Short mmCIF file of C-alpha atoms and ligand atoms in Angstrom, two decimals:
data_model
loop_
_atom_site.label_atom_id
_atom_site.label_comp_id
_atom_site.label_asym_id
_atom_site.label_seq_id
_atom_site.Cartn_x
_atom_site.Cartn_y
_atom_site.Cartn_z
CA UNK O 19 -77.88 -178.45 52.35
CA UNK O 20 -78.25 -178.91 48.62
CA UNK O 21 -80.45 -181.80 47.66
CA UNK O 22 -78.59 -184.59 45.87
CA UNK O 23 -79.44 -184.62 42.21
CA UNK O 24 -80.67 -187.97 41.02
CA UNK O 25 -80.25 -189.67 37.70
CA UNK O 26 -83.20 -191.42 36.13
CA UNK O 27 -81.73 -194.78 37.08
CA UNK O 28 -81.24 -193.78 40.71
CA UNK O 29 -84.86 -192.68 40.81
CA UNK O 30 -85.94 -196.02 39.30
CA UNK O 31 -87.05 -194.34 36.12
CA UNK O 32 -86.34 -195.19 32.50
CA UNK O 33 -86.36 -192.63 29.72
CA UNK O 34 -87.19 -193.72 26.18
CA UNK O 35 -84.14 -193.30 23.96
CA UNK O 36 -86.31 -192.26 21.02
CA UNK O 37 -89.07 -190.01 22.37
CA UNK O 38 -87.64 -189.14 25.79
CA UNK O 39 -90.70 -190.07 27.82
CA UNK O 40 -90.05 -191.18 31.40
CA UNK O 41 -91.47 -194.37 32.84
CA UNK O 42 -91.32 -196.00 36.23
CA UNK O 43 -88.90 -198.92 35.96
CA UNK O 44 -91.18 -201.77 36.98
CA UNK O 45 -90.07 -205.38 36.54
CA UNK O 46 -91.64 -207.29 33.67
CA UNK O 47 -92.09 -211.01 33.10
CA UNK O 48 -88.94 -212.84 32.06
CA UNK O 49 -88.35 -212.90 28.33
CA UNK O 50 -90.62 -209.93 27.79
CA UNK O 51 -89.22 -206.58 26.74
CA UNK O 52 -90.14 -203.28 28.25
CA UNK O 53 -91.71 -201.14 25.58
CA UNK O 54 -92.24 -197.40 25.54
CA UNK O 55 -96.00 -196.85 25.96
CA UNK O 56 -95.79 -193.81 23.72
CA UNK O 57 -93.64 -194.72 20.69
CA UNK O 58 -93.18 -198.47 21.09
CA UNK O 59 -89.36 -198.44 21.29
CA UNK O 60 -87.69 -200.98 23.57
CA UNK O 61 -86.77 -199.38 26.90
CA UNK O 62 -83.29 -199.76 28.37
CA UNK O 63 -81.81 -198.06 31.42
CA UNK O 64 -78.50 -198.15 29.55
CA UNK O 65 -77.82 -199.22 25.98
CA UNK O 66 -77.60 -203.04 26.09
CA UNK O 67 -74.07 -204.50 26.18
CA UNK O 68 -72.79 -201.04 25.30
CA UNK O 69 -69.10 -201.60 26.10
CA UNK O 70 -68.84 -205.05 24.48
CA UNK O 71 -70.66 -203.94 21.35
CA UNK O 72 -68.65 -200.76 21.00
CA UNK O 73 -65.38 -202.68 21.45
CA UNK O 74 -66.44 -205.22 18.83
CA UNK O 75 -67.38 -202.52 16.34
CA UNK O 76 -64.27 -200.42 17.02
CA UNK O 77 -62.04 -203.45 16.45
CA UNK O 78 -63.95 -204.34 13.25
CA UNK O 79 -63.44 -200.75 12.13
CA UNK O 80 -59.70 -200.96 12.81
CA UNK O 81 -59.39 -204.22 10.88
CA UNK O 82 -61.39 -202.92 7.91
CA UNK O 83 -59.25 -199.80 7.92
CA UNK O 84 -56.33 -201.88 6.61
CA UNK O 85 -57.88 -203.02 3.26
CA UNK O 86 -59.48 -199.58 2.95
CA UNK O 87 -56.02 -198.04 2.81
CA UNK O 88 -54.10 -200.82 1.06
CA UNK O 89 -56.45 -201.35 -1.88
CA UNK O 90 -56.97 -198.61 -4.46
CA UNK O 91 -60.24 -196.70 -4.27
CA UNK O 92 -60.33 -195.40 -7.82
CA UNK O 93 -58.41 -195.19 -11.09
CA UNK O 94 -58.26 -192.12 -13.32
CA UNK O 95 -57.34 -193.08 -16.89
CA UNK O 96 -56.25 -190.39 -19.31
CA UNK O 97 -55.41 -191.26 -22.93
CA UNK O 98 -55.38 -194.91 -22.00
CA UNK O 99 -52.88 -194.50 -19.17
CA UNK O 100 -53.76 -194.50 -15.52
CA UNK O 101 -52.63 -195.70 -12.12
CA UNK O 102 -54.95 -196.82 -9.35
CA UNK O 103 -55.00 -194.48 -6.34
CA UNK O 104 -55.35 -195.44 -2.71
CA UNK O 105 -56.82 -192.92 -0.26
CA UNK O 106 -53.36 -191.67 0.74
CA UNK O 107 -51.83 -191.61 -2.75
CA UNK O 108 -54.92 -189.76 -4.02
CA UNK O 109 -54.44 -187.08 -1.36
CA UNK O 110 -50.71 -186.80 -2.11
CA UNK O 111 -51.52 -186.43 -5.82
CA UNK O 112 -53.93 -183.58 -5.03
CA UNK O 113 -51.22 -181.76 -3.06
CA UNK O 114 -48.70 -182.33 -5.83
CA UNK O 115 -51.14 -180.86 -8.35
CA UNK O 116 -51.53 -177.78 -6.17
CA UNK O 117 -55.13 -178.56 -5.22
CA UNK O 118 -54.49 -177.79 -1.56
CA UNK O 119 -58.04 -176.83 -0.64
CA UNK O 120 -59.67 -180.12 -1.61
CA UNK O 121 -56.57 -182.05 -0.57
CA UNK O 122 -57.12 -180.79 2.97
CA UNK O 123 -60.88 -181.46 2.84
CA UNK O 124 -60.37 -185.06 1.71
CA UNK O 125 -57.57 -185.60 4.22
CA UNK O 126 -59.85 -184.45 7.04
CA UNK O 127 -62.81 -186.54 5.84
CA UNK O 128 -60.99 -189.75 4.88
CA UNK O 129 -58.05 -189.90 7.27
CA UNK O 130 -58.39 -187.53 10.20
CA UNK O 131 -62.05 -188.14 11.08
CA UNK O 132 -62.01 -191.97 10.97
CA UNK O 133 -58.72 -192.19 12.89
CA UNK O 134 -59.80 -189.58 15.43
CA UNK O 135 -63.10 -191.36 15.85
CA UNK O 136 -61.55 -194.74 16.52
CA UNK O 137 -58.94 -193.26 18.89
CA UNK O 138 -61.52 -191.26 20.84
CA UNK O 139 -63.86 -194.25 21.15
CA UNK O 140 -61.00 -196.41 22.43
CA UNK O 141 -60.07 -193.71 24.97
CA UNK O 142 -63.69 -193.36 26.09
CA UNK O 143 -64.03 -197.13 26.45
CA UNK O 144 -60.80 -197.33 28.46
CA UNK O 145 -61.86 -194.37 30.59
CA UNK O 146 -65.03 -196.23 31.56
CA UNK O 147 -63.26 -199.56 32.12
CA UNK O 148 -60.51 -198.12 34.29
CA UNK O 149 -62.54 -195.30 35.84
CA UNK O 150 -60.25 -192.53 34.72
CA UNK O 151 -60.75 -189.16 36.38
CA UNK O 152 -60.92 -187.39 33.02
CA UNK O 153 -63.54 -184.65 33.36
CA UNK O 154 -66.88 -186.29 32.46
CA UNK O 155 -68.28 -183.10 30.97
CA UNK O 156 -65.32 -182.95 28.58
CA UNK O 157 -65.72 -186.61 27.75
CA UNK O 158 -69.42 -186.11 26.96
CA UNK O 159 -68.54 -183.21 24.68
CA UNK O 160 -65.84 -185.22 22.89
CA UNK O 161 -68.32 -188.07 22.43
CA UNK O 162 -70.95 -185.78 20.97
CA UNK O 163 -68.45 -184.28 18.52
CA UNK O 164 -67.28 -187.73 17.39
CA UNK O 165 -70.89 -188.81 16.91
CA UNK O 166 -71.69 -185.71 14.82
CA UNK O 167 -68.68 -185.72 12.47
CA UNK O 168 -68.67 -189.41 11.56
CA UNK O 169 -70.90 -189.12 8.51
CA UNK O 170 -68.53 -186.66 6.79
CA UNK O 171 -66.19 -189.56 6.10
CA UNK O 172 -68.60 -190.69 3.39
CA UNK O 173 -67.33 -187.74 1.33
CA UNK O 174 -64.78 -189.80 -0.60
CA UNK O 175 -67.31 -192.51 -1.48
CA UNK O 176 -69.85 -189.97 -2.71
CA UNK O 177 -67.16 -188.20 -4.72
CA UNK O 178 -66.14 -191.48 -6.36
CA UNK O 179 -69.78 -192.18 -7.27
CA UNK O 180 -70.07 -188.74 -8.86
CA UNK O 181 -66.78 -189.06 -10.75
CA UNK O 182 -67.52 -192.60 -11.93
CA UNK O 183 -70.87 -191.47 -13.34
CA UNK O 184 -69.62 -188.26 -14.87
CA UNK O 185 -66.19 -189.14 -16.23
CA UNK O 186 -66.94 -191.78 -18.86
CA UNK O 187 -65.17 -190.54 -21.97
CA UNK O 188 -63.52 -193.82 -22.86
CA UNK O 189 -59.97 -193.35 -24.12
CA UNK O 190 -59.92 -189.61 -23.36
CA UNK O 191 -60.75 -189.66 -19.70
CA UNK O 192 -62.26 -192.31 -17.51
CA UNK O 193 -62.77 -192.87 -13.79
CA UNK O 194 -63.18 -196.40 -12.44
CA UNK O 195 -64.06 -197.08 -8.80
CA UNK O 196 -62.04 -199.87 -7.13
CA UNK O 197 -62.56 -202.33 -4.30
CA UNK O 198 -60.87 -200.20 -1.64
CA UNK O 199 -63.92 -197.93 -1.78
CA UNK O 200 -66.16 -200.72 -0.49
CA UNK O 201 -63.83 -201.40 2.41
CA UNK O 202 -63.68 -197.71 3.27
CA UNK O 203 -67.48 -197.40 3.09
CA UNK O 204 -67.68 -200.32 5.50
CA UNK O 205 -65.27 -198.55 7.88
CA UNK O 206 -67.52 -195.50 7.95
CA UNK O 207 -70.70 -197.50 8.54
CA UNK O 208 -69.10 -199.71 11.22
CA UNK O 209 -67.63 -196.73 13.10
CA UNK O 210 -70.97 -194.95 12.96
CA UNK O 211 -72.58 -197.99 14.57
CA UNK O 212 -69.71 -198.04 17.08
CA UNK O 213 -70.35 -194.49 18.25
CA UNK O 214 -74.10 -195.18 18.35
CA UNK O 215 -73.65 -198.20 20.58
CA UNK O 216 -71.50 -196.36 23.12
CA UNK O 217 -73.61 -195.06 25.98
CA UNK O 218 -72.29 -191.69 27.28
CA UNK O 219 -74.25 -192.18 30.51
CA UNK O 220 -71.68 -194.82 31.50
CA UNK O 221 -69.15 -191.99 31.83
CA UNK O 222 -71.31 -190.41 34.49
CA UNK O 223 -72.36 -193.63 36.20
CA UNK O 224 -68.80 -194.44 37.13
CA UNK O 225 -68.25 -190.85 38.22
CA UNK O 226 -71.12 -191.17 40.67
CA UNK O 227 -69.80 -194.41 42.13
CA UNK O 228 -66.68 -192.55 43.23
CA UNK O 229 -68.52 -190.08 45.43
CA UNK W 24 -97.10 -196.84 33.84
CA UNK W 25 -96.88 -193.62 35.76
CA UNK W 26 -96.05 -190.45 33.91
CA UNK W 27 -93.57 -187.80 34.98
CA UNK W 28 -94.24 -184.82 32.79
CA UNK W 29 -92.38 -182.24 34.82
CA UNK W 30 -89.15 -184.24 34.71
CA UNK W 31 -86.84 -184.91 31.80
CA UNK W 32 -83.85 -187.24 31.82
CA UNK W 33 -80.70 -186.03 30.06
CA UNK W 34 -79.88 -188.28 27.11
CA UNK W 35 -76.14 -187.93 27.63
CA UNK W 36 -75.74 -188.25 31.41
CA UNK W 37 -79.13 -189.53 32.68
CA UNK W 38 -79.56 -186.69 35.21
CA UNK W 39 -83.17 -185.80 35.97
CA UNK W 40 -83.84 -182.16 35.16
CA UNK W 41 -86.97 -180.28 36.19
CA UNK W 42 -88.52 -178.52 33.21
CA UNK W 43 -90.69 -175.47 33.14
CA UNK W 44 -94.20 -175.70 31.71
CA UNK W 45 -94.24 -175.53 27.93
CA UNK W 46 -93.51 -172.14 26.44
CA UNK W 47 -92.69 -171.22 22.86
CA UNK W 48 -89.06 -170.74 21.91
CA UNK W 49 -87.78 -172.18 25.12
CA UNK W 50 -84.40 -173.85 25.17
CA UNK W 51 -83.31 -175.86 28.16
CA UNK W 52 -80.00 -177.53 28.87
CA UNK W 53 -78.93 -180.21 31.30
CA UNK W 54 -77.66 -178.68 34.55
CA UNK W 55 -74.85 -181.21 34.84
CA UNK W 56 -73.40 -181.86 31.37
CA UNK W 57 -74.84 -178.97 29.37
CA UNK W 58 -76.50 -181.09 26.68
CA UNK W 59 -79.62 -179.82 25.00
CA UNK W 60 -82.72 -181.20 26.71
CA UNK W 61 -85.27 -179.76 24.36
CA UNK W 62 -85.93 -176.61 22.40
CA UNK W 63 -89.41 -175.45 21.51
CA UNK W 64 -90.05 -173.73 18.20
CA UNK W 65 -92.54 -171.05 17.25
CA UNK W 66 -95.26 -172.21 14.88
CA UNK W 67 -93.37 -175.44 14.39
CA UNK W 68 -96.01 -177.50 12.57
CA UNK W 69 -96.96 -174.88 9.97
CA UNK W 70 -93.40 -173.87 9.22
CA UNK W 71 -92.02 -177.38 8.99
CA UNK W 72 -94.97 -178.54 6.86
CA UNK W 73 -94.38 -175.74 4.35
CA UNK W 74 -90.67 -176.58 4.20
CA UNK W 75 -91.34 -180.29 3.79
CA UNK W 76 -93.69 -179.74 0.84
CA UNK W 77 -91.20 -177.42 -0.84
CA UNK W 78 -88.41 -179.90 -0.04
CA UNK W 79 -90.21 -182.79 -1.75
CA UNK W 80 -90.76 -180.67 -4.87
CA UNK W 81 -87.09 -179.70 -5.10
CA UNK W 82 -86.11 -183.28 -4.37
CA UNK W 83 -87.93 -184.42 -7.51
CA UNK W 84 -86.26 -181.72 -9.61
CA UNK W 85 -82.83 -182.55 -8.16
CA UNK W 86 -83.35 -186.23 -8.99
CA UNK W 87 -84.69 -185.78 -12.53
CA UNK W 88 -82.24 -183.22 -13.90
CA UNK W 89 -78.46 -183.44 -14.37
CA UNK W 90 -76.24 -182.13 -11.57
CA UNK W 91 -73.07 -181.59 -13.59
CA UNK W 92 -71.98 -181.57 -17.25
CA UNK W 93 -68.48 -182.48 -18.36
CA UNK W 94 -66.92 -181.49 -21.68
CA UNK W 95 -63.62 -182.66 -23.14
CA UNK W 96 -62.77 -181.87 -26.76
CA UNK W 97 -66.25 -182.38 -28.19
CA UNK W 98 -67.27 -185.27 -25.99
CA UNK W 99 -69.83 -184.53 -23.29
CA UNK W 100 -71.30 -186.42 -20.33
CA UNK W 101 -73.84 -185.51 -17.66
CA UNK W 102 -74.75 -187.12 -14.37
CA UNK W 103 -77.84 -187.29 -12.19
CA UNK W 104 -78.01 -188.38 -8.56
CA UNK W 105 -79.05 -191.89 -9.57
CA UNK W 106 -76.37 -192.41 -12.24
CA UNK W 107 -73.63 -192.58 -9.62
CA UNK W 108 -75.52 -195.38 -7.90
CA UNK W 109 -76.08 -197.30 -11.13
CA UNK W 110 -72.47 -196.97 -12.26
CA UNK W 111 -71.02 -198.13 -8.95
CA UNK W 112 -73.27 -201.17 -9.32
CA UNK W 113 -72.06 -201.86 -12.86
CA UNK W 114 -68.43 -201.49 -11.85
CA UNK W 115 -69.07 -204.30 -9.34
CA UNK W 116 -69.10 -202.24 -6.11
CA UNK W 117 -72.60 -203.36 -5.12
CA UNK W 118 -72.21 -202.58 -1.41
CA UNK W 119 -70.94 -199.07 -2.14
CA UNK W 120 -73.75 -198.54 -4.59
CA UNK W 121 -76.30 -199.54 -1.97
CA UNK W 122 -74.76 -197.21 0.63
CA UNK W 123 -74.81 -194.22 -1.71
CA UNK W 124 -78.37 -195.04 -2.78
CA UNK W 125 -79.62 -195.26 0.82
CA UNK W 126 -77.77 -192.27 2.22
CA UNK W 127 -78.35 -189.78 -0.59
CA UNK W 128 -81.70 -190.76 -2.07
CA UNK W 129 -83.82 -193.23 -0.11
CA UNK W 130 -83.31 -192.00 3.47
CA UNK W 131 -83.58 -188.26 2.72
CA UNK W 132 -86.70 -188.89 0.65
CA UNK W 133 -88.37 -191.16 3.21
CA UNK W 134 -87.58 -188.66 5.96
CA UNK W 135 -89.38 -185.89 4.09
CA UNK W 136 -92.29 -188.19 3.20
CA UNK W 137 -92.63 -189.30 6.84
CA UNK W 138 -92.73 -185.70 8.06
CA UNK W 139 -95.32 -184.84 5.40
CA UNK W 140 -97.56 -187.70 6.55
CA UNK W 141 -97.30 -186.77 10.23
CA UNK W 142 -97.46 -182.99 9.94
CA UNK W 143 -100.29 -182.95 7.38
CA UNK W 144 -102.39 -185.25 9.54
CA UNK W 145 -101.76 -183.04 12.59
CA UNK W 146 -102.54 -179.90 10.62
CA UNK W 147 -105.78 -181.29 9.17
CA UNK W 148 -106.66 -182.93 12.48
CA UNK W 149 -107.24 -186.36 11.02
CA UNK W 150 -106.19 -189.49 12.82
CA UNK W 151 -104.25 -191.70 10.43
CA UNK W 152 -102.68 -194.99 11.47
CA UNK W 153 -99.02 -195.65 12.28
CA UNK W 154 -97.95 -192.10 13.08
CA UNK W 155 -96.11 -192.92 16.30
CA UNK W 156 -94.31 -195.79 14.59
CA UNK W 157 -93.40 -193.57 11.65
CA UNK W 158 -92.04 -190.80 13.86
CA UNK W 159 -89.99 -193.40 15.74
CA UNK W 160 -88.55 -194.65 12.44
CA UNK W 161 -87.83 -191.04 11.50
CA UNK W 162 -85.52 -190.77 14.51
CA UNK W 163 -83.83 -194.09 13.74
CA UNK W 164 -83.19 -193.11 10.11
CA UNK W 165 -82.15 -189.54 10.86
CA UNK W 166 -78.36 -190.08 11.06
CA UNK W 167 -78.25 -191.99 7.77
CA UNK W 168 -79.46 -189.12 5.59
CA UNK W 169 -76.39 -187.36 4.19
CA UNK W 170 -77.46 -184.74 1.68
CA UNK W 171 -75.04 -182.20 3.14
CA UNK W 172 -72.08 -184.54 2.72
CA UNK W 173 -73.17 -185.22 -0.86
CA UNK W 174 -73.23 -181.48 -1.54
CA UNK W 175 -69.62 -181.15 -0.40
CA UNK W 176 -68.74 -184.19 -2.55
CA UNK W 177 -70.19 -182.43 -5.62
CA UNK W 178 -68.07 -179.34 -4.93
CA UNK W 179 -64.92 -181.40 -4.39
CA UNK W 180 -65.58 -183.40 -7.58
CA UNK W 181 -66.00 -180.16 -9.55
CA UNK W 182 -62.72 -178.72 -8.28
CA UNK W 183 -60.95 -181.98 -8.94
CA UNK W 184 -62.12 -182.06 -12.58
CA UNK W 185 -61.28 -178.47 -13.42
CA UNK W 186 -57.78 -179.50 -14.48
CA UNK W 187 -58.98 -182.19 -16.87
CA UNK W 188 -62.10 -180.79 -18.46
CA UNK W 189 -64.77 -178.11 -18.60
CA UNK W 190 -67.33 -178.66 -15.88
CA UNK W 191 -70.65 -176.84 -15.90
CA UNK W 192 -73.57 -176.98 -13.52
CA UNK W 193 -76.98 -178.42 -14.37
CA UNK W 194 -80.51 -177.53 -13.24
CA UNK W 195 -80.46 -180.47 -10.86
CA UNK W 196 -77.60 -178.90 -8.91
CA UNK W 197 -79.49 -175.65 -8.27
CA UNK W 198 -82.50 -177.62 -7.10
CA UNK W 199 -80.17 -179.67 -4.90
CA UNK W 200 -78.72 -176.55 -3.25
CA UNK W 201 -82.24 -175.29 -2.48
CA UNK W 202 -83.11 -178.75 -1.15
CA UNK W 203 -80.16 -178.64 1.28
CA UNK W 204 -81.21 -175.23 2.64
CA UNK W 205 -84.80 -176.45 2.97
CA UNK W 206 -83.97 -179.69 4.73
CA UNK W 207 -81.61 -177.95 7.17
CA UNK W 208 -84.33 -175.39 7.96
CA UNK W 209 -86.92 -178.13 8.34
CA UNK W 210 -84.85 -179.93 10.95
CA UNK W 211 -84.32 -176.60 12.71
CA UNK W 212 -88.04 -175.80 12.90
CA UNK W 213 -89.16 -179.31 13.88
CA UNK W 214 -90.22 -179.42 17.53
CA UNK W 215 -89.83 -183.08 18.45
CA UNK W 216 -91.30 -182.73 21.92
CA UNK W 217 -94.42 -180.98 20.61
CA UNK W 218 -94.99 -183.62 17.92
CA UNK W 219 -94.64 -186.50 20.40
CA UNK W 220 -97.12 -184.84 22.76
CA UNK W 221 -99.63 -184.17 20.00
CA UNK W 222 -99.34 -187.67 18.58
CA UNK W 223 -99.81 -189.16 22.02
CA UNK W 224 -102.85 -186.98 22.79
CA UNK W 225 -104.66 -187.84 19.60
CA UNK W 226 -103.97 -191.54 19.75
ZN1 LIG S 325 -90.71 -193.68 23.37
ZN1 LIG S 326 -76.75 -184.18 31.16
#
């Protein structure tokens, strides 16, 4: 018969989340933290309060997403005239001007990725809470993708910083960044922390409990 | 604490995988979820060190010279990496300014500097303080360096401005492109497992 494969936790081991070294999980005095003997990072069998923290950050992200889309992110002024653009109106303007290629890029970075990220994290959280039978390997893959793509949402913010610095021709042409950009930047940072605080091992823990 | 060098726990699913003894260019994946456990690199320290030194040089050039020039009927403006940060600050978006500063300048620079410190000390076989701490910080900072996203932002900004004005590229931009290639190669040649082992041995 095939030997049952153990997880580190089942074998009473802890792996360091930074350097990967394995340690025997021995109890320590109350109030003292277990530290990795190699790199000094705090050792946890699972990320602490992973579900609660991820929920809190996902909800913060959803709330911040409202001002990020309601407030304008930048204003382009040409010959003294200009209207402030929100994320969505900026993308629509790009399509109307025939700039399809960058319209699509900005849509993916500023709308699709943040929304997808929040939706996927909510689904992953629910799947752990309610022990869904969704294939854990697929879930791990989805999690890893969401974790990798998050930073690309900063694209719009970086672009605004470049335009604001470059386009300063006074009456002729001027780009001013607006408050919505700060809210959107906060969405990106908060959702990045959200995906970092989710522990994909929880997906597999629950799976094991079923067997 | 007891050591288990033949075992490695998967970061994504916690399964214990048995690893083979160290061999160059060896890639192993978790037998349950398929995540990368570790991948060894040939000549990792020498290669990464060379890339890091070149990267720091191009970083300085990319920071000191203009990335883009903009011309509209006689008037002309240029921008450097830092001007975007300063202008966001002046327009009152202090938090945005800080984010851009950290993600495009501070973190990428510190990451390169940290690797230089660690790799040079390993190469020259000198024991300098704080290396384990620095390599740990390197891993914590890693996700917040976003040079590649900034590169795409430059391209998008250029395309967006084509309708309004004449945009031309500056020396800083060429240095920046080289810097991107170098920093991507450096993270591809860096053998984390090897560095941890060496740092632990020489402690
Ligand atoms: Zn460690
Ligand atoms: Zn795994």
